[in-house]
XYZ file of C-alpha atoms in Angstrom:
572
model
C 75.447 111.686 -63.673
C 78.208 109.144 -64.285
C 78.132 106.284 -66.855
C 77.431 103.368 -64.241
C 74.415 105.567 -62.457
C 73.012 106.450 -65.727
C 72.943 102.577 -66.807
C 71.153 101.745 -64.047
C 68.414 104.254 -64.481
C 68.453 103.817 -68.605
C 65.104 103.806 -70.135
C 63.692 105.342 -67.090
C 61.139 108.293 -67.944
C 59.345 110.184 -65.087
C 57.686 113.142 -64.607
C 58.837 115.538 -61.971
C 62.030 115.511 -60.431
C 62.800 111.988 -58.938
C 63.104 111.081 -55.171
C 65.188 108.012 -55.273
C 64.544 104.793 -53.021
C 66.749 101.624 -53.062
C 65.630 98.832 -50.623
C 68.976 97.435 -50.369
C 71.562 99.623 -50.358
C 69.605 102.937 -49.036
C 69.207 104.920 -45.544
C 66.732 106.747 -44.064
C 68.575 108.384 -41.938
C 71.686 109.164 -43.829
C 70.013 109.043 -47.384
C 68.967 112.695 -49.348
C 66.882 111.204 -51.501
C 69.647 111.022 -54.406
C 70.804 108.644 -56.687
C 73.927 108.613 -54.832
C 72.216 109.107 -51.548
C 69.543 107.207 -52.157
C 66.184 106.724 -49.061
C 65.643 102.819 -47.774
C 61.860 103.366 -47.400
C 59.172 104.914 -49.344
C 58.003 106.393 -46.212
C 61.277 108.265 -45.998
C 60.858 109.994 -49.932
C 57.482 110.735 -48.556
C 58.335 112.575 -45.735
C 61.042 114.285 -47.820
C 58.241 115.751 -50.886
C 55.587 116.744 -48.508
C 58.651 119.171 -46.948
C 59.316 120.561 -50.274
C 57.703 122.359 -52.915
C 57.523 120.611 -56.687
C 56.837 117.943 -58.692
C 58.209 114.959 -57.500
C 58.046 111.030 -57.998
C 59.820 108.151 -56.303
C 61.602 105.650 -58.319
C 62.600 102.378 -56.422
C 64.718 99.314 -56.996
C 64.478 96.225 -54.878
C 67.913 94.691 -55.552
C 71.415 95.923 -55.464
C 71.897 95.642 -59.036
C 68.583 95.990 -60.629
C 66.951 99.402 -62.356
C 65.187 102.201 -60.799
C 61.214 102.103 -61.573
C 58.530 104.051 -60.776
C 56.917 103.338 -57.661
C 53.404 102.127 -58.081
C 49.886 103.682 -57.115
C 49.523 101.427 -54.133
C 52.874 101.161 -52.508
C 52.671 105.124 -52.912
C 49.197 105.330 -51.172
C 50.385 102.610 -48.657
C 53.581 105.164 -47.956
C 51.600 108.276 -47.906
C 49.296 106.552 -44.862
C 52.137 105.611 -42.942
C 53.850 109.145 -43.173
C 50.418 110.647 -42.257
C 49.918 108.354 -39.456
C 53.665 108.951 -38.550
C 52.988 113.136 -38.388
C 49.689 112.339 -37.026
C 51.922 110.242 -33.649
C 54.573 112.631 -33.245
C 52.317 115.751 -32.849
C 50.102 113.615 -30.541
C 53.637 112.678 -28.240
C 54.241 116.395 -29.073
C 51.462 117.581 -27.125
C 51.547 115.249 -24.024
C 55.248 116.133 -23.651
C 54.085 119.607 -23.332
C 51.282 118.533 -21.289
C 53.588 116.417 -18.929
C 56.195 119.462 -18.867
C 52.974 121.656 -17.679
C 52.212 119.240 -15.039
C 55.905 118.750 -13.844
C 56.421 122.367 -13.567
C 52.868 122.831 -11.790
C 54.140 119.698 -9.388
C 57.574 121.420 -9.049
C 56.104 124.616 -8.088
C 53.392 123.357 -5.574
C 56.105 121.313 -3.868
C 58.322 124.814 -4.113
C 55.630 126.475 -2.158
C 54.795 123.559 0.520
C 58.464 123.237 1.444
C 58.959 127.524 1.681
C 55.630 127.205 4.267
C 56.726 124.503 5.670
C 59.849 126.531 6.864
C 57.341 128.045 9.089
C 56.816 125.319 10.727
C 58.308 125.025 14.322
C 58.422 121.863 16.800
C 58.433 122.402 20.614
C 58.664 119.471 22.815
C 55.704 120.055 25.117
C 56.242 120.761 28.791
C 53.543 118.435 30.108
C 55.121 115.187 29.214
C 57.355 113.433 31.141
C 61.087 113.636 31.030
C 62.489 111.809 27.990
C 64.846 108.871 28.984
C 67.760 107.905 26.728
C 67.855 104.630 25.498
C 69.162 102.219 22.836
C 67.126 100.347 20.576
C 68.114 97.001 22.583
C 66.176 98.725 25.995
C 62.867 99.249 24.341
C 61.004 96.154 25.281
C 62.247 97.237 28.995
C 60.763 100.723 28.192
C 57.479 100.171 26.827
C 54.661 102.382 28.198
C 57.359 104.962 28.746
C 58.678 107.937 27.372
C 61.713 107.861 25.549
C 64.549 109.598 23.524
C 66.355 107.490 20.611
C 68.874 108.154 18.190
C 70.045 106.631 15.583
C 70.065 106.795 11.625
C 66.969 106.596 8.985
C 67.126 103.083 7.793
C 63.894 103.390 5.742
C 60.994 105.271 6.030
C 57.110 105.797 4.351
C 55.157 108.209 4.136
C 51.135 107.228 4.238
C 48.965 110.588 2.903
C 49.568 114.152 3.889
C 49.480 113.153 8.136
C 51.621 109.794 8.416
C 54.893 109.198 8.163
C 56.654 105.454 9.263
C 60.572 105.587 9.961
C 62.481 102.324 10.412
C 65.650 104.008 12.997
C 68.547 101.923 13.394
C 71.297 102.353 16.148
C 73.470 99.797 16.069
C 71.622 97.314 18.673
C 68.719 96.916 16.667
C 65.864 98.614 14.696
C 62.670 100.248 15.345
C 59.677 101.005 14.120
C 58.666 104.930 14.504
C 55.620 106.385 13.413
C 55.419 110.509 13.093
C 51.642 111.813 12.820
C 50.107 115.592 12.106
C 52.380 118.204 12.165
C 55.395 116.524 12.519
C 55.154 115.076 8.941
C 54.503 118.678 7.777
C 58.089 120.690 8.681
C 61.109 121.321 6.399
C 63.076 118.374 8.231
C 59.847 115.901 7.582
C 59.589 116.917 3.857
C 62.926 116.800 2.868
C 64.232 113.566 5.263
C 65.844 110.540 3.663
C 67.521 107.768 4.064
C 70.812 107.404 6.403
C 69.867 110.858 8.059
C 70.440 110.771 11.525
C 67.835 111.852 14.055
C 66.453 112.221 17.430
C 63.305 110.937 18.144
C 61.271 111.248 21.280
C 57.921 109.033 22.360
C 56.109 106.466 24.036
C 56.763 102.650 23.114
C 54.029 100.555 22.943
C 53.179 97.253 21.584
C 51.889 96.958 18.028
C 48.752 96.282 17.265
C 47.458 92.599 17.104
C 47.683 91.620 13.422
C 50.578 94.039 13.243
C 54.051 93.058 12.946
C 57.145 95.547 14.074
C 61.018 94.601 14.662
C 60.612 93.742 18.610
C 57.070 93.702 17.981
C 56.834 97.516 19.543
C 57.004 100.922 18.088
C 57.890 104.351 19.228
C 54.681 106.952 19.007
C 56.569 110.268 18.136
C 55.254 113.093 19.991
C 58.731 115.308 18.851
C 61.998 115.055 17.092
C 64.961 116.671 15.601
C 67.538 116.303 12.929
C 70.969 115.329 14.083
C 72.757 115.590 10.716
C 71.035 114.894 7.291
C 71.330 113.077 4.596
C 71.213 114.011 0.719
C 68.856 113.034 -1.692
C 68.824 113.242 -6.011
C 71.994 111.897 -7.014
C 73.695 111.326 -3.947
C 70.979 109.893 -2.024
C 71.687 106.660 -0.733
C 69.817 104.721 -2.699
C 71.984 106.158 -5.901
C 75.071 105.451 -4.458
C 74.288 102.025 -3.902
C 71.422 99.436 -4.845
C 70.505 96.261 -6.529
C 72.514 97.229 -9.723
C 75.653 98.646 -8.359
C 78.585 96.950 -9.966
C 80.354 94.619 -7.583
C 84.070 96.453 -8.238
C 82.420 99.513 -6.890
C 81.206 97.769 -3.724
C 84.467 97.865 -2.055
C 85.189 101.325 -3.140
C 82.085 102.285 -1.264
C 82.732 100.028 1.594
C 82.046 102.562 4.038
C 78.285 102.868 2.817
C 78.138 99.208 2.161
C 78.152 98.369 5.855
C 75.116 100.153 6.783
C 73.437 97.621 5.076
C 71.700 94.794 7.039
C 73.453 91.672 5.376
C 76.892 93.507 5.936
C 76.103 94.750 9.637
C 75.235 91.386 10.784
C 78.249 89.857 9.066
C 80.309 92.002 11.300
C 78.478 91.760 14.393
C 78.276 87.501 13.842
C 82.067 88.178 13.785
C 82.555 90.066 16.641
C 80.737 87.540 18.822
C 82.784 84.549 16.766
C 86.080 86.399 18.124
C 84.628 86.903 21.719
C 83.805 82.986 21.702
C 87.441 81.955 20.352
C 88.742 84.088 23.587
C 86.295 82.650 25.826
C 86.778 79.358 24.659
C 90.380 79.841 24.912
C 90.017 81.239 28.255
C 88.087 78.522 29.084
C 91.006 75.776 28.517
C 93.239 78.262 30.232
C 95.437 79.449 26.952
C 96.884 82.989 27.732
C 96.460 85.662 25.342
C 99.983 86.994 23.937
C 100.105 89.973 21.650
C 102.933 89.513 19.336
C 104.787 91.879 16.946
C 103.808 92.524 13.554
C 107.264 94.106 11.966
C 109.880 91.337 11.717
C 113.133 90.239 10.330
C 112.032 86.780 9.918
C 110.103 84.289 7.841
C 107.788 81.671 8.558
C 105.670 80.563 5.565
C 108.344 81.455 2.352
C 109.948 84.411 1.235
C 107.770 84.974 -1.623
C 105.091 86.055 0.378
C 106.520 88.538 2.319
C 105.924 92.135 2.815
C 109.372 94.522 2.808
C 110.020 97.946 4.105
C 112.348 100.496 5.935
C 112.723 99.182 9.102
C 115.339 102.561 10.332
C 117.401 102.171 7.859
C 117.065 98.085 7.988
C 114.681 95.704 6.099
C 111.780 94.278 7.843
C 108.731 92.297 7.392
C 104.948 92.356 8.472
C 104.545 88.811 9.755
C 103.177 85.952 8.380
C 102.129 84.512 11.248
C 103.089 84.620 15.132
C 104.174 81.057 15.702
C 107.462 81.702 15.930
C 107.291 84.064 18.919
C 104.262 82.158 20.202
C 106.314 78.650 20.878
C 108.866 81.313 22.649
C 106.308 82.081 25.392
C 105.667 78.344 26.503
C 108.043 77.910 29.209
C 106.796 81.056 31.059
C 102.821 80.921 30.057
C 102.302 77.015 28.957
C 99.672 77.096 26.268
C 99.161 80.379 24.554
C 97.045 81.952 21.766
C 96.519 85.332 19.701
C 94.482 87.156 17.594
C 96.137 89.220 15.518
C 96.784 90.723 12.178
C 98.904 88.497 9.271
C 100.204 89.644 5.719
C 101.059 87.735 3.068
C 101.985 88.861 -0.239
C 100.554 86.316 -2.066
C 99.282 87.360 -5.941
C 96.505 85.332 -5.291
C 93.358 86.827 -6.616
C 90.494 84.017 -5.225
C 87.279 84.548 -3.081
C 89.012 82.798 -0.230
C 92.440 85.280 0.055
C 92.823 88.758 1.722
C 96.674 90.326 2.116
C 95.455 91.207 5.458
C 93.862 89.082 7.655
C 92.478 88.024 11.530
C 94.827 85.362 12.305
C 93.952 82.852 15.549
C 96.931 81.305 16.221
C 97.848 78.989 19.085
C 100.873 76.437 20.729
C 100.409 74.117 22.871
C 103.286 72.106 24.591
C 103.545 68.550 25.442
C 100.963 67.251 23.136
C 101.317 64.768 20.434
C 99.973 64.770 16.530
C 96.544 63.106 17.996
C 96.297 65.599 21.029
C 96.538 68.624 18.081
C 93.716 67.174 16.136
C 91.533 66.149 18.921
C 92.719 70.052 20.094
C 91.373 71.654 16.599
C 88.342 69.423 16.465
C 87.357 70.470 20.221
C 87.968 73.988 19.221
C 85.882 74.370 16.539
C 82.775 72.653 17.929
C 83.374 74.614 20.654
C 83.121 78.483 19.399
C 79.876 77.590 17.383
C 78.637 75.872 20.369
C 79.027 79.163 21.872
C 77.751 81.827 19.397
C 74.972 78.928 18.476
C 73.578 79.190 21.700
C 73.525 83.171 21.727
C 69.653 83.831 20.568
C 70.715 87.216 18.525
C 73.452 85.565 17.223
C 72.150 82.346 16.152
C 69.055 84.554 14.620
C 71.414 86.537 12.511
C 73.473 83.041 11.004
C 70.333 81.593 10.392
C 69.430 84.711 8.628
C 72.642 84.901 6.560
C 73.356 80.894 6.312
C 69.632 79.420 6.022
C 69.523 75.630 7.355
C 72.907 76.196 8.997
C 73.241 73.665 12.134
C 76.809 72.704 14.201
C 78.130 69.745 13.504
C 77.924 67.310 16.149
C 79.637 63.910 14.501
C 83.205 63.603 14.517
C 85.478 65.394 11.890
C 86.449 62.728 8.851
C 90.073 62.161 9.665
C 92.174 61.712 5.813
C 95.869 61.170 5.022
C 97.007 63.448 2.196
C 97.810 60.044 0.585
C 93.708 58.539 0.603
C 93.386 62.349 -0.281
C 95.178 61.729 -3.727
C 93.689 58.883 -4.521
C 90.240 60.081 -4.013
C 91.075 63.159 -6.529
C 92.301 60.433 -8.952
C 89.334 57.635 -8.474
C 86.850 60.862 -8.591
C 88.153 61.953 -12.370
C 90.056 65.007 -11.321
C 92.683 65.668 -12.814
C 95.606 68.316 -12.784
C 94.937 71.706 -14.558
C 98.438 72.021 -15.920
C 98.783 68.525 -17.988
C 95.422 66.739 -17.515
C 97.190 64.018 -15.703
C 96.156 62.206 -12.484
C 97.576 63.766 -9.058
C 100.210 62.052 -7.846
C 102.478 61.702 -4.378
C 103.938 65.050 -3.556
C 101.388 67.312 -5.621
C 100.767 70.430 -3.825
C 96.738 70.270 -4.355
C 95.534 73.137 -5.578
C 91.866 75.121 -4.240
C 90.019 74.136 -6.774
C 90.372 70.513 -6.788
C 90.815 70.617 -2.621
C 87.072 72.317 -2.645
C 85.258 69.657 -5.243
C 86.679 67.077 -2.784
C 85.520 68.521 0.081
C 82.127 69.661 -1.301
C 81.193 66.261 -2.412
C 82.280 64.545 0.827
C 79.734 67.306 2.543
C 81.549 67.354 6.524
C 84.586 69.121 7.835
C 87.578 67.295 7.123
C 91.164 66.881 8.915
C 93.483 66.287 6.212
C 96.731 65.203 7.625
C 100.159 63.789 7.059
C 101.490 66.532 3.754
C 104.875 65.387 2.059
C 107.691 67.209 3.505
C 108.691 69.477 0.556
C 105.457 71.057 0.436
C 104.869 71.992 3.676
C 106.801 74.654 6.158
C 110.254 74.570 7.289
C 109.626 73.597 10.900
C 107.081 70.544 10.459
C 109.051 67.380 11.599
C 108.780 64.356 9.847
C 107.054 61.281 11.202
C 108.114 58.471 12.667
C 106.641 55.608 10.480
C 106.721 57.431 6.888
C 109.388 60.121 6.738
C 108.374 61.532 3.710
C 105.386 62.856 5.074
C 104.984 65.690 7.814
C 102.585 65.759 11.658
C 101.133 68.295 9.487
C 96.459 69.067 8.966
C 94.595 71.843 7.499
C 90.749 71.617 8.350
C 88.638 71.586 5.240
C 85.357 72.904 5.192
C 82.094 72.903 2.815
C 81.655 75.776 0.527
C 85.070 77.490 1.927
C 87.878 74.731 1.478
C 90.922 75.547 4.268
C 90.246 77.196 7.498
C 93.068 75.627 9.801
C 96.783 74.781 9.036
C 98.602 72.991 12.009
C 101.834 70.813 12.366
C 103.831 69.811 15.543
C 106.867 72.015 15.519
C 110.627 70.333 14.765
C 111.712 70.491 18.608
C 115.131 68.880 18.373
C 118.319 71.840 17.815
C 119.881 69.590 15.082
C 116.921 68.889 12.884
C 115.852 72.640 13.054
C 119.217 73.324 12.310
C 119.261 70.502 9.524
C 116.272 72.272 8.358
C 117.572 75.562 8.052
C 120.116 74.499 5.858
C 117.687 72.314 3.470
C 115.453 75.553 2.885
C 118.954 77.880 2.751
C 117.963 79.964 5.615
C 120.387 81.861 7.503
C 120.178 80.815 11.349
C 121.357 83.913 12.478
C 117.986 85.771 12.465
C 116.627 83.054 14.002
C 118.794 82.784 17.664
C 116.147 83.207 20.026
C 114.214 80.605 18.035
C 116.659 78.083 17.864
C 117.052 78.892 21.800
C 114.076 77.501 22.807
C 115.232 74.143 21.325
C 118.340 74.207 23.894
C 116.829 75.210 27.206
C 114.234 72.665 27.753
C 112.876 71.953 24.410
C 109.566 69.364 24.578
C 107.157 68.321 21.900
C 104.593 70.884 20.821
C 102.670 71.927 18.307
C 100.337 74.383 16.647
C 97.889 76.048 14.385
C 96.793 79.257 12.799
C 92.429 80.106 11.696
C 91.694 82.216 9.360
C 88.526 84.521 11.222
C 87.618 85.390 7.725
C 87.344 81.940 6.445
C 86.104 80.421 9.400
C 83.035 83.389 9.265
C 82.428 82.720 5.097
C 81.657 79.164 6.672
C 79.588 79.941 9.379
C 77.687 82.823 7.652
C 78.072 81.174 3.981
C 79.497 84.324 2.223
C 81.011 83.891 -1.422
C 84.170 85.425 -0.362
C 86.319 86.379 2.641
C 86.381 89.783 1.400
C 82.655 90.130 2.762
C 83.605 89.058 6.512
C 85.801 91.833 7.363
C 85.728 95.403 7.588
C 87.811 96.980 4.647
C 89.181 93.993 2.999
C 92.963 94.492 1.486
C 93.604 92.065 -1.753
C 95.516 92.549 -4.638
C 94.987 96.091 -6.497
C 92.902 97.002 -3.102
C 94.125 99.383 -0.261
C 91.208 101.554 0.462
C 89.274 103.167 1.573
């Protein structure tokens, strides 16, 4: 025993060897009962002597620096209780363990046996009925009373007792309610069937029940079916692989599974009807459709922003946008439009940027700055007049955007001037210095969104300083440091449209060239169209993916298309 241990235990006398506990400085778990090792709990020593043969007696000190002392009658009484009621709980959790391990393995076996017997088990459509007709989900209310065949995939399903089973099918067009009675709930297939399997199912439809409730307010009476393909369960059942709790980053990793889901699904179907009603309303106005290319040698929105690669040997781009070869097609086609792909290479890493997105662009000629707006404006209304008045589609947005309704007053029409001033009379100020905003700012999303958030309607913000904006946006007449330039602003999403009339004089597109150090060269057939027959004109380019995180209120464009591609994100 060393000097300083056998001060602090001087004058100590005990009989028996001593089990040592120190309330301070001890552990139970790492502690042996030592003076050097000394036990944090009576309890502890306690459980130590009653493992070991001897005399024993526990000394304890309550303070880092005080003396050892014998413990007394009642705190050793107290600490023999608690270790007996401590022996007395572990051999009771002792025992059920054992008794839940008995009843696991008796459950494990009896299912063991059910599922080899139920191997045995053979369907057989019977000959009697009638003929099975093929159908989607979206033909049942046409079908009811007859027989039917449907595939599709398990969205959920219930068993009820030993003799019922209810499985939710989806196909695509809809879902349906089928319910599987008897000895179909008894095969292999039945017993083992989960989620995302997909199956065959044959039946009558009828109408539910009144009281009852059913997607399309039918349900298919099973009288066969078959698996098509199955689907795991354990680990990799669906369920696993994605639920409440799965971590957002791992949401676009499993992409593919994530747009089974309902929420996802009707995202992308609200958008496939949003792109129909952009060509119909297009079509409508008599706008041809143009398909542009996508691999260029040319800029339109910055060279920072640009995609490279090996173009045979040559560098090349994946556009930016299509305007350029757009305003080439309107002395042959007049007014044209597309829907097409656009890449930028922008670092930005916010819920409202993809690298890849749906880009509706159009040009329109002879048309002034007002014509453009009133053009956008018209536009807009227009497409969600359309999908609004589509009963499945307009059931699904009301479903994803609650309280959603079109907007029927005119668009607030504000200068990027009254814009500036409203940012500085509101209190916002600029992230970098905590100053005011001030003429030629370049306003940032965050401040752009609080403005348009407060203000509550969609907004046509107009008339951007020169330097800030594009290359090709002329100047205007009355102010020439500002640009015929608008993006549309929109609640909860911020920009969905940027437009300008297009430079359409050959020296101030040259001119312009030579202010942003472009080399013409690239750009021939562009500056061609400003010597045979140039005329005013201008343009725009919407975002699908914004436009949709507005109509359907998602968080972030990344949730309105299929496989979104951001920064650090290229698959699957």
């Amino acid at each position: 025993m060393s000097a300083e241990l056998a001060a602090k235990t001087e004058g100590l006398s005990v009989s028996g060897t001593p089990v040592f506990v120190d309330k301070v400085g001890g552990s139970d778990e790492a502690g042996r009962g030592t003076q050097e090792a000394p036990f944090k709990t009576p309890v502890a020593a306690v459980a130590m002597m009653a493992e070991r043969q001897g005399e024993f007696t526990v000394v304890v000190r309550s303070e880092a620096d005080g003396a050892y002392e014998e413990i007394t009658a009642t705190a050793l009484k107290k600490a023999k209780n608690a270790h007996e009621l401590a022996v007395k709980k572990a051999k009771k959790q002792a025992e059920q363990a054992a008794r839940d391990r008995t009843q696991i393995e008796a459950q494990e076996a009896a299912t063991a046996q059910k599922l080899e017997e139920s191997k045995q088990i053979r369907l057989e459509q019977d000959p009697a009925l009638a003929a099975a007709k093929e159908i989607r989900i979206q033909d049942a209310t046409a079908h009811r009373g007859a027989r039917v065949r449907v595939s599709g995939w398990v969205s959920r399903l219930r068993t009820q007792g030993r003799d019922m089973m209810f499985v939710v099918l989806r196909d695509g067009t809809g879902h349906l309610q089928c319910i599987l009675s008897g000895r179909l709930c008894h095969t292999y297939d039945a017993l083992t069937l989960e989620p995302e399997a997909a199956v065959a199912l044959y039946g009558v439809v009828r109408e539910v029940p009144a009281g009852k409730t059913a997607p399309g307010g039918h349900e298919l009476v099973v009288d066969y079916w078959e698996v098509v393909g199955a689907a795991p369960g354990g680990s990799e059942a669906f369920g696993n692989r994605l639920n409440a709790e799965t971590d957002p980053s791992l949401l676009y990793q499993q992409r593919h599974l994530v747009i089974r889901g309902d929420t996802a699904s009707a995202v992308l179907k609200v958008r496939a009807r949003v792109m129909r009603a952009f060509r119909e309303h297009f079509d409508s106005v008599s706008y041809v459709e143009v398909t542009p290319p996508c691999m260029v040698q040319t800029q339109v929105e910055g060279g920072s922003t640009l995609f490279a690669f090996n173009y045979y040997g040559e560098e090349a781009y994946l556009t930016q946008s299509s305007q350029l070869y757009l305003e080439t097609c309107l002395p042959s086609l007049g007014a044209v439009y597309t829907m097409a792909e656009s890449y930028r290479a922008e670092k930005s890493n916010t819920r409202r940027h993809l690298s890849e997105y749906t880009h509706c662009e159009a040009e329109v000629p002879f048309i002034t700055f007002e014509d453009l707006l009133n053009i956008i404006e018209r536009m807009v209304k227009d497409v969600v007049a359309r999908v609004w008045a589509e009963p499945e589609t307009r059931a699904m947005i009301e479903q994803l955007n609650p309280g959603f309704a079109p907007c029927d007053e005119p668009f607030l029409r504000m200068r990027y001037e009254e814009a500036i001033k409203w940012l500085n009379d509101a209190g916002i100020k600029r992230a970098e210095d905590g100053k005011d905003f001030e003429f030629g700012d370049d306003i940032p999303e965050a401040p752009e969104r609080k403005m348009t958030d407060t203000i509550g309607r969609p907004i046509l913000l107009t008339h951007f300083p020169g330097p800030i904006k594009a290359f090709y946006m002329p100047a205007t007449k009355d102010d020439p440091r500002v640009t015929e330039s608008v993006d549309l602003l929109m609640p909860n999403v911020g920009e969905i449209v940027g437009g300008s009339m297009r430079i359409w004089d050959h020296d101030d597109l040259a001119a312009a060239y030579a202010r942003e150090g472009l080399d013409p060269a690239p750009y021939y057939w562009y500056l061609d169209q400003r010597k045979y027959g140039s005329c005013p004109h201008g343009g725009f380019g919407l975002g699908i993916e914004r436009f949709l995180a507005w109509l359907t209120n998602r968080h972030s464009v990344r949730d309105c298309c299929l496989y979104p591609r951001f920064v650090g994100r290229c698959q699957p």
